[in-house]
Amino acid sequence: MSYYFKFSPDLKSITMQETYSHASIEADIQKYWLDNNIFNVTEDPDKEKYYCLSMFPYPSGKLHMGHVRNYTIGDVIARFQRMQGKNVMQPMGWDAFGLPAENAAIQNNVPPAEWTNKNIVDMRSQLQKIGLAVDWNRELATCKPDYYRWEQWFFTRLLKKGLVYRKKATVNWDPVDQTVLANEQVIDGRGWRSDAIVEQREISQWFLKITDLGDELLNDLTQLDGWPRQVITMQENWIGRSEGVQLDFTVADSEEVLSVFTTRPDTLMGVTYVAIAPQHPLALQAAKNNATLGQFIEECKQVKSAEADMAVMEKKGMATGTYATHPLTGKQVPIWVANFVLMSYGSGAVMSVPAHDQRDWEFAKAYDLPIKAVIAAVGETSVDISACAFTEKGVLIDSGEFTGLSSADAFSKIAETLSAQSKGEKTVNYRLRDWGVSRQRYWGCPIPIIYCDSCGAVPVPEADLPVVLPEKVVFDETGGSPIKKMPEFYETTCPSCGKDATRETDTFDTFFESSWYYARYCSPNNDEKMLDERADYWLPVDQYIGGIEHAILHLLYARFFHKLMRDEGLVKTDEPFANLLTQGMVLAETFYKEPDKGAKQWIAPSALDINLNDKGQVQSATMKTDGSPVIYAGMSKMSKSKGNGVDPEVLIKQYGADTLRLFSMFAAPPDQSMEWSDSGVEGAQRFLNRLWRQLYLHLQALGDSSAQSLNPEKLNDNESALRRKLHLTITKVSDDMSRRFTFNTAIAASMELLNEVGRFQFKGDNAIALRHELLETLVVMLSPVTPHICQAMWVALGHEGLIVDQPWPEADESALEQSNVELMVQVNGKLRGKIKVAADAEKQEIIDIAMTEENVLRFIEDKTVRKTIVVAGRLVNIVAN
RNA sequence: GCCGGAGUGGUGGAAUCGGUAGACACGCGGGAUUCAAAAUCCCGUUCUGGUAACAGAGUGUGGGUUCAAGUCCCACCUCCGGCACCA
């Protein structure tokens, strides 16, 4: 193998050839970084710390472009911050529990642990080829007992504090495979393997009281000014704090009470029925003597409990035949079973005011229930209750003693009246529901609980932790959890009384692991404690980077967990992530064939000949194998199922990591989706080649002599303008990198500058010195994005050591000054000319010059000037008619 | 359905605080180099009219505010993300 150039092992010299080859350079530099622990960091109280974190990957076995994009964004930020002089920590690890390992186990007959561990090895080596500035000493995998033991311990602490409880909740039950299915395993209401109609089943599960911290989770969002506005809004809406009244309807001829929450107690006098969930005990009771009702309740079990499914399904209901007593009027209203009322949300019952709630209105219309208007519009607006519900606030009518009150007054008055009679109370309610953490799956962290007939649910004592998940298991076709069939796992004795007892076989939701990994990175290898004082140095995370799809669940659970850890004295801050950057998806072209019968068959673009028209659009595509035509389906998310993914490992081999990184950062701003383009990658490579060649030619011109120091005073006008451009570019790139995170425009500005350097005639030693400043600065500014080639060029420029330890360039204010500025001249808002004026010209002077501009005159000569507007440094607008 | 976001040339995108629409790149067209090709370099490239200068139109659709709107306001259309057991 021949090397175009070769580093000396100490990074002290390089023989630069005319053309750039990534092959040897990248591997050499990566090895240097790893061997010399360049990115391993320790706590240094004298330096400003910077914790840069990208969401850790699920070890699927194959790196995809989404990963490359995510980790490159983080890496660019980490390197940039290090060049700002900060003590930067960028860790990496594995979100290693989860469903895909179980699927692989069924498919390939490999135990999930073995499959996962192999994937981690493969993916680590793929990740390292991207050239990330990662401290690999901190690596963790959530499926290792030394990680998950701490969340088991923490769970038992929470249990003792009363923040954990057990209640029944619905799951998707596959009656054929006799197993619980994840939502994604239910397709059109059927089990993905068995094709059996899935039922909703109620089983006992563990919950964390996230609603206890609802107010704090909401209020502390105001601390997160480094988060995108949209994510804050989504979290606010998700938490959905509302103030209302919790009130009781008594069930006629019974001791039972139906407790309901309403945000509109002012409409209480308009209640004409009460709706309860199909699983509600009262519904089940009523069904005992009512076969039709029983059948309806059975049907309701077939609707998936996902909110989206609930929202679009047909609203159905049936009368129970029982009645509830209105708390104020004492009148009887019918109790209906409704398929849209969730048992697991609130008390499983709602009061219905069809006149003033659209969903209740539609239900009442469908089942011919009475509609009683109790709110009238304020002012002249008339309300037609027969067309739709009137949901605004207004003035109470037909409401007995409350008639005439405004909605706001009635809210308090009715709440007081209920309270005085002990029938209700003002309450704060959240849309947010408590976090169900039980999963009936194998590949997860065992929930550390032992069930004893005498003592109940007993937490596993600290000394017995961790409860280790057995890794040598055999999966059967149904996908049921193997540990549920392993007596050697679940048979145990009660820690309290010593009698025979049963271990919990459910495992934690994998969001449990991802809720605190960012903190554990700060205290690696501590087998005495979950976290230690090192976490106080690093936390909070200064910059968190990950997919927008995690905007709600993961980020909310992690914020919640952080507050729980704070209350336990494990961390000192209120919030885990000071700044958040949400990256968009990676898209690629998709093609499919549509067989006569059956579903679309997706074809990988690599298997096709794609014909473009003369405008470069996809015209048609045919199979490489037999020339048969396929259909172009536009851009969609890269995925296995659509076969439109590209393999980063192959691309790195072909183009190099720098080219791939450069393209990923250049193609779109990080928060937008990014379209994959083969020719775009080639364009990125061309740019690196041009940069390399410019530097090569420059160094050739210099020969053995080193560049003179630049004398800015002696530059001619063109040279000064070019130098001004350089320092403007420094300002722009610095802002793009640190504040805006628009790496695409930072790169574009560097390209623009290099284009000018290529066109410029540098004559004389001082001009050559200017070119040296230009190229050297470009190399430094591009180094966070393309660290390998820039390191090589840095050495070629005659420097020793690491470019990542160079200070970031600062713009020279004196280079930015200019004597003349160009202004646009508009007439009636339309651009008609351009003028050059002195930078300090007065307004009148500018207008006078603008008025003499030939093309401007054409548009104003037969008109009267009514107004002139001068925007400093930008434009002049002359209003004339 | 609910919550959040996005729509700009042939394409990805730029225009940061209401002030030059289309930076930068891809693609395409033309040229140079070459025996030829690849690679590289140079020029052109929103649309319409015009040799050109220039003019008119133009940022999903329809209205509005303003000297000035891709940017602000109202209504709508389409696409994307999330909706609690995919991660």
mmCIF file of C-alpha atoms in Angstrom, chain A residues 382-569:
data_model
loop_
_atom_site.group_PDB
_atom_site.id
_atom_site.type_symbol
_atom_site.label_atom_id
_atom_site.label_comp_id
_atom_site.label_asym_id
_atom_site.label_seq_id
_atom_site.Cartn_x
_atom_site.Cartn_y
_atom_site.Cartn_z
ATOM 1 C CA SER A 382 -77.213 34.569 19.223
ATOM 2 C CA VAL A 383 -76.558 30.948 19.938
ATOM 3 C CA ASP A 384 -78.084 28.090 17.994
ATOM 4 C CA ILE A 385 -77.701 24.984 20.093
ATOM 5 C CA SER A 386 -79.339 22.800 17.460
ATOM 6 C CA ALA A 387 -76.406 23.261 15.045
ATOM 7 C CA CYS A 388 -73.464 22.666 17.347
ATOM 8 C CA ALA A 389 -72.399 23.088 20.958
ATOM 9 C CA PHE A 390 -71.724 26.566 22.308
ATOM 10 C CA THR A 391 -68.352 26.102 23.965
ATOM 11 C CA GLU A 392 -67.486 29.712 24.787
ATOM 12 C CA LYS A 393 -67.882 31.262 28.188
ATOM 13 C CA GLY A 394 -70.809 33.611 28.781
ATOM 14 C CA VAL A 395 -73.678 34.271 31.148
ATOM 15 C CA LEU A 396 -75.630 31.574 32.974
ATOM 16 C CA ILE A 397 -79.261 31.006 32.052
ATOM 17 C CA ASP A 398 -81.794 28.509 33.329
ATOM 18 C CA SER A 399 -79.451 27.667 36.205
ATOM 19 C CA GLY A 400 -81.549 28.277 39.278
ATOM 20 C CA GLU A 401 -79.801 30.387 41.871
ATOM 21 C CA PHE A 402 -76.791 30.842 39.554
ATOM 22 C CA THR A 403 -78.747 32.352 36.666
ATOM 23 C CA GLY A 404 -77.326 35.689 35.587
ATOM 24 C CA LEU A 405 -73.782 35.052 36.816
ATOM 25 C CA SER A 406 -70.863 35.222 34.419
ATOM 26 C CA SER A 407 -69.033 31.970 33.699
ATOM 27 C CA ALA A 408 -66.105 33.164 35.820
ATOM 28 C CA ASP A 409 -68.305 34.084 38.808
ATOM 29 C CA ALA A 410 -70.317 30.906 38.460
ATOM 30 C CA PHE A 411 -67.087 28.881 38.510
ATOM 31 C CA SER A 412 -66.277 30.092 42.049
ATOM 32 C CA LYS A 413 -69.849 30.210 43.270
ATOM 33 C CA ILE A 414 -70.677 26.661 42.191
ATOM 34 C CA ALA A 415 -67.352 25.407 43.546
ATOM 35 C CA GLU A 416 -68.134 27.045 46.908
ATOM 36 C CA THR A 417 -71.643 25.629 47.002
ATOM 37 C CA LEU A 418 -70.344 22.112 46.268
ATOM 38 C CA SER A 419 -67.581 22.513 48.805
ATOM 39 C CA ALA A 420 -69.995 23.661 51.511
ATOM 40 C CA GLN A 421 -72.048 20.526 50.954
ATOM 41 C CA SER A 422 -68.913 18.319 50.806
ATOM 42 C CA LYS A 423 -69.828 17.283 47.294
ATOM 43 C CA GLY A 424 -66.878 18.763 45.468
ATOM 44 C CA GLU A 425 -63.703 20.783 45.649
ATOM 45 C CA LYS A 426 -61.608 23.038 43.431
ATOM 46 C CA THR A 427 -58.787 20.910 42.030
ATOM 47 C CA VAL A 428 -55.861 21.139 39.689
ATOM 48 C CA ASN A 429 -55.880 18.408 37.095
ATOM 49 C CA TYR A 430 -53.267 17.368 34.559
ATOM 50 C CA ARG A 431 -53.607 15.832 31.170
ATOM 51 C CA LEU A 432 -50.317 14.176 32.090
ATOM 52 C CA ARG A 433 -50.861 10.675 33.464
ATOM 53 C CA ASP A 434 -48.689 8.826 35.942
ATOM 54 C CA TRP A 435 -45.837 6.934 34.316
ATOM 55 C CA GLY A 436 -46.550 3.225 33.947
ATOM 56 C CA VAL A 437 -43.132 1.569 34.106
ATOM 57 C CA SER A 438 -44.042 -2.144 33.974
ATOM 58 C CA ARG A 439 -43.383 -4.056 30.793
ATOM 59 C CA GLN A 440 -44.253 -7.711 30.386
ATOM 60 C CA ARG A 441 -41.048 -8.247 28.402
ATOM 61 C CA TYR A 442 -37.826 -10.102 28.908
ATOM 62 C CA TRP A 443 -35.095 -7.817 27.587
ATOM 63 C CA GLY A 444 -35.244 -5.090 30.200
ATOM 64 C CA CYS A 445 -34.228 -4.291 33.740
ATOM 65 C CA PRO A 446 -36.011 -6.571 36.248
ATOM 66 C CA ILE A 447 -38.303 -4.680 38.596
ATOM 67 C CA PRO A 448 -36.864 -5.405 42.078
ATOM 68 C CA ILE A 449 -40.008 -6.585 43.848
ATOM 69 C CA ILE A 450 -40.917 -9.829 45.589
ATOM 70 C CA TYR A 451 -44.543 -10.851 46.082
ATOM 71 C CA CYS A 452 -45.313 -12.614 49.332
ATOM 72 C CA ASP A 453 -48.698 -13.998 50.287
ATOM 73 C CA SER A 454 -48.329 -12.612 53.804
ATOM 74 C CA CYS A 455 -46.312 -9.406 53.289
ATOM 75 C CA GLY A 456 -47.536 -8.288 49.866
ATOM 76 C CA ALA A 457 -45.201 -6.538 47.453
ATOM 77 C CA VAL A 458 -41.813 -6.240 49.133
ATOM 78 C CA PRO A 459 -38.875 -4.372 47.600
ATOM 79 C CA VAL A 460 -35.696 -6.384 47.178
ATOM 80 C CA PRO A 461 -33.327 -5.262 49.993
ATOM 81 C CA GLU A 462 -30.334 -3.162 48.990
ATOM 82 C CA ALA A 463 -27.904 -5.935 49.899
ATOM 83 C CA ASP A 464 -29.586 -8.318 47.442
ATOM 84 C CA LEU A 465 -29.332 -5.953 44.492
ATOM 85 C CA PRO A 466 -28.969 -6.168 41.616
ATOM 86 C CA VAL A 467 -31.642 -8.576 40.537
ATOM 87 C CA VAL A 468 -29.728 -9.889 37.564
ATOM 88 C CA LEU A 469 -31.576 -10.685 34.380
ATOM 89 C CA PRO A 470 -30.660 -14.241 33.297
ATOM 90 C CA GLU A 471 -28.918 -13.949 29.941
ATOM 91 C CA LYS A 472 -28.873 -17.603 28.874
ATOM 92 C CA VAL A 473 -32.446 -17.984 27.716
ATOM 93 C CA VAL A 474 -34.373 -19.659 24.940
ATOM 94 C CA PHE A 475 -37.094 -17.780 23.099
ATOM 95 C CA ASP A 476 -40.164 -19.469 21.746
ATOM 96 C CA GLU A 477 -42.153 -18.323 18.717
ATOM 97 C CA THR A 478 -44.833 -16.503 20.685
ATOM 98 C CA GLY A 479 -42.404 -13.863 21.858
ATOM 99 C CA GLY A 480 -43.450 -14.307 25.490
ATOM 100 C CA SER A 481 -40.896 -13.428 28.140
ATOM 101 C CA PRO A 482 -38.691 -16.455 28.973
ATOM 102 C CA ILE A 483 -38.209 -15.417 32.609
ATOM 103 C CA LYS A 484 -41.940 -15.813 33.186
ATOM 104 C CA LYS A 485 -41.345 -19.522 32.575
ATOM 105 C CA MET A 486 -38.146 -19.800 34.628
ATOM 106 C CA PRO A 487 -38.833 -20.965 38.195
ATOM 107 C CA GLU A 488 -35.122 -20.623 38.970
ATOM 108 C CA PHE A 489 -35.588 -16.905 38.370
ATOM 109 C CA TYR A 490 -38.925 -16.181 39.965
ATOM 110 C CA GLU A 491 -39.000 -18.654 42.847
ATOM 111 C CA THR A 492 -37.539 -16.992 45.899
ATOM 112 C CA THR A 493 -38.211 -16.258 49.540
ATOM 113 C CA CYS A 494 -39.749 -13.212 51.132
ATOM 114 C CA PRO A 495 -37.128 -10.776 52.443
ATOM 115 C CA SER A 496 -39.480 -9.857 55.318
ATOM 116 C CA CYS A 497 -40.837 -13.146 56.589
ATOM 117 C CA GLY A 498 -38.669 -15.721 54.828
ATOM 118 C CA LYS A 499 -41.594 -17.698 53.435
ATOM 119 C CA ASP A 500 -41.747 -18.871 49.833
ATOM 120 C CA ALA A 501 -42.427 -15.952 47.531
ATOM 121 C CA THR A 502 -42.451 -14.969 43.867
ATOM 122 C CA ARG A 503 -40.241 -12.497 42.128
ATOM 123 C CA GLU A 504 -41.705 -9.838 39.807
ATOM 124 C CA THR A 505 -41.075 -10.967 36.230
ATOM 125 C CA ASP A 506 -41.996 -7.663 34.580
ATOM 126 C CA THR A 507 -39.165 -5.355 33.545
ATOM 127 C CA PHE A 508 -38.878 -1.581 33.407
ATOM 128 C CA ASP A 509 -39.926 0.575 30.485
ATOM 129 C CA THR A 510 -36.695 1.308 28.590
ATOM 130 C CA PHE A 511 -37.338 5.015 29.105
ATOM 131 C CA PHE A 512 -36.233 4.240 32.673
ATOM 132 C CA GLU A 513 -32.643 3.619 31.570
ATOM 133 C CA SER A 514 -32.543 6.604 29.239
ATOM 134 C CA SER A 515 -33.837 8.895 31.992
ATOM 135 C CA TRP A 516 -30.560 9.036 33.891
ATOM 136 C CA TYR A 517 -27.724 7.815 31.646
ATOM 137 C CA TYR A 518 -26.547 11.390 31.108
ATOM 138 C CA ALA A 519 -25.800 11.579 34.849
ATOM 139 C CA ARG A 520 -24.095 8.201 35.078
ATOM 140 C CA TYR A 521 -21.584 9.258 32.400
ATOM 141 C CA CYS A 522 -20.269 11.692 35.015
ATOM 142 C CA SER A 523 -19.583 8.980 37.579
ATOM 143 C CA PRO A 524 -18.254 6.062 35.545
ATOM 144 C CA ASN A 525 -17.095 2.890 37.292
ATOM 145 C CA ASN A 526 -18.403 3.833 40.699
ATOM 146 C CA ASP A 527 -19.636 0.554 42.180
ATOM 147 C CA GLU A 528 -20.407 2.097 45.556
ATOM 148 C CA LYS A 529 -22.856 4.775 44.495
ATOM 149 C CA MET A 530 -25.275 5.636 41.722
ATOM 150 C CA LEU A 531 -23.682 9.069 41.298
ATOM 151 C CA ASP A 532 -20.868 10.892 43.045
ATOM 152 C CA GLU A 533 -19.470 14.421 43.409
ATOM 153 C CA ARG A 534 -18.049 14.304 39.885
ATOM 154 C CA ALA A 535 -21.623 14.671 38.658
ATOM 155 C CA ASP A 536 -21.831 18.013 40.459
ATOM 156 C CA TYR A 537 -18.929 19.255 38.355
ATOM 157 C CA TRP A 538 -20.354 18.196 34.994
ATOM 158 C CA LEU A 539 -24.093 18.617 35.351
ATOM 159 C CA PRO A 540 -26.221 19.962 33.878
ATOM 160 C CA VAL A 541 -25.594 18.883 30.298
ATOM 161 C CA ASP A 542 -24.654 22.100 28.489
ATOM 162 C CA GLN A 543 -25.814 20.935 25.097
ATOM 163 C CA TYR A 544 -28.108 17.997 24.403
ATOM 164 C CA ILE A 545 -28.646 16.881 20.811
ATOM 165 C CA GLY A 546 -31.184 14.399 19.534
ATOM 166 C CA GLY A 547 -34.198 13.688 17.391
ATOM 167 C CA ILE A 548 -37.323 15.834 17.585
ATOM 168 C CA GLU A 549 -39.309 12.616 18.042
ATOM 169 C CA HIS A 550 -38.093 12.643 21.658
ATOM 170 C CA ALA A 551 -39.517 16.122 22.300
ATOM 171 C CA ILE A 552 -42.092 14.889 24.787
ATOM 172 C CA LEU A 553 -41.710 11.453 26.322
ATOM 173 C CA HIS A 554 -37.963 10.927 26.755
ATOM 174 C CA LEU A 555 -37.257 14.541 27.640
ATOM 175 C CA LEU A 556 -40.138 14.730 30.097
ATOM 176 C CA TYR A 557 -39.223 11.468 31.836
ATOM 177 C CA ALA A 558 -35.571 12.519 32.050
ATOM 178 C CA ARG A 559 -36.557 15.893 33.550
ATOM 179 C CA PHE A 560 -38.792 14.065 36.039
ATOM 180 C CA PHE A 561 -36.092 11.564 36.952
ATOM 181 C CA HIS A 562 -33.591 14.383 37.433
ATOM 182 C CA LYS A 563 -35.879 16.050 39.955
ATOM 183 C CA LEU A 564 -36.322 12.731 41.763
ATOM 184 C CA MET A 565 -32.535 12.338 41.899
ATOM 185 C CA ARG A 566 -32.221 15.899 43.152
ATOM 186 C CA ASP A 567 -34.695 15.197 45.956
ATOM 187 C CA GLU A 568 -32.622 12.143 46.847
ATOM 188 C CA GLY A 569 -29.514 14.369 47.058
#
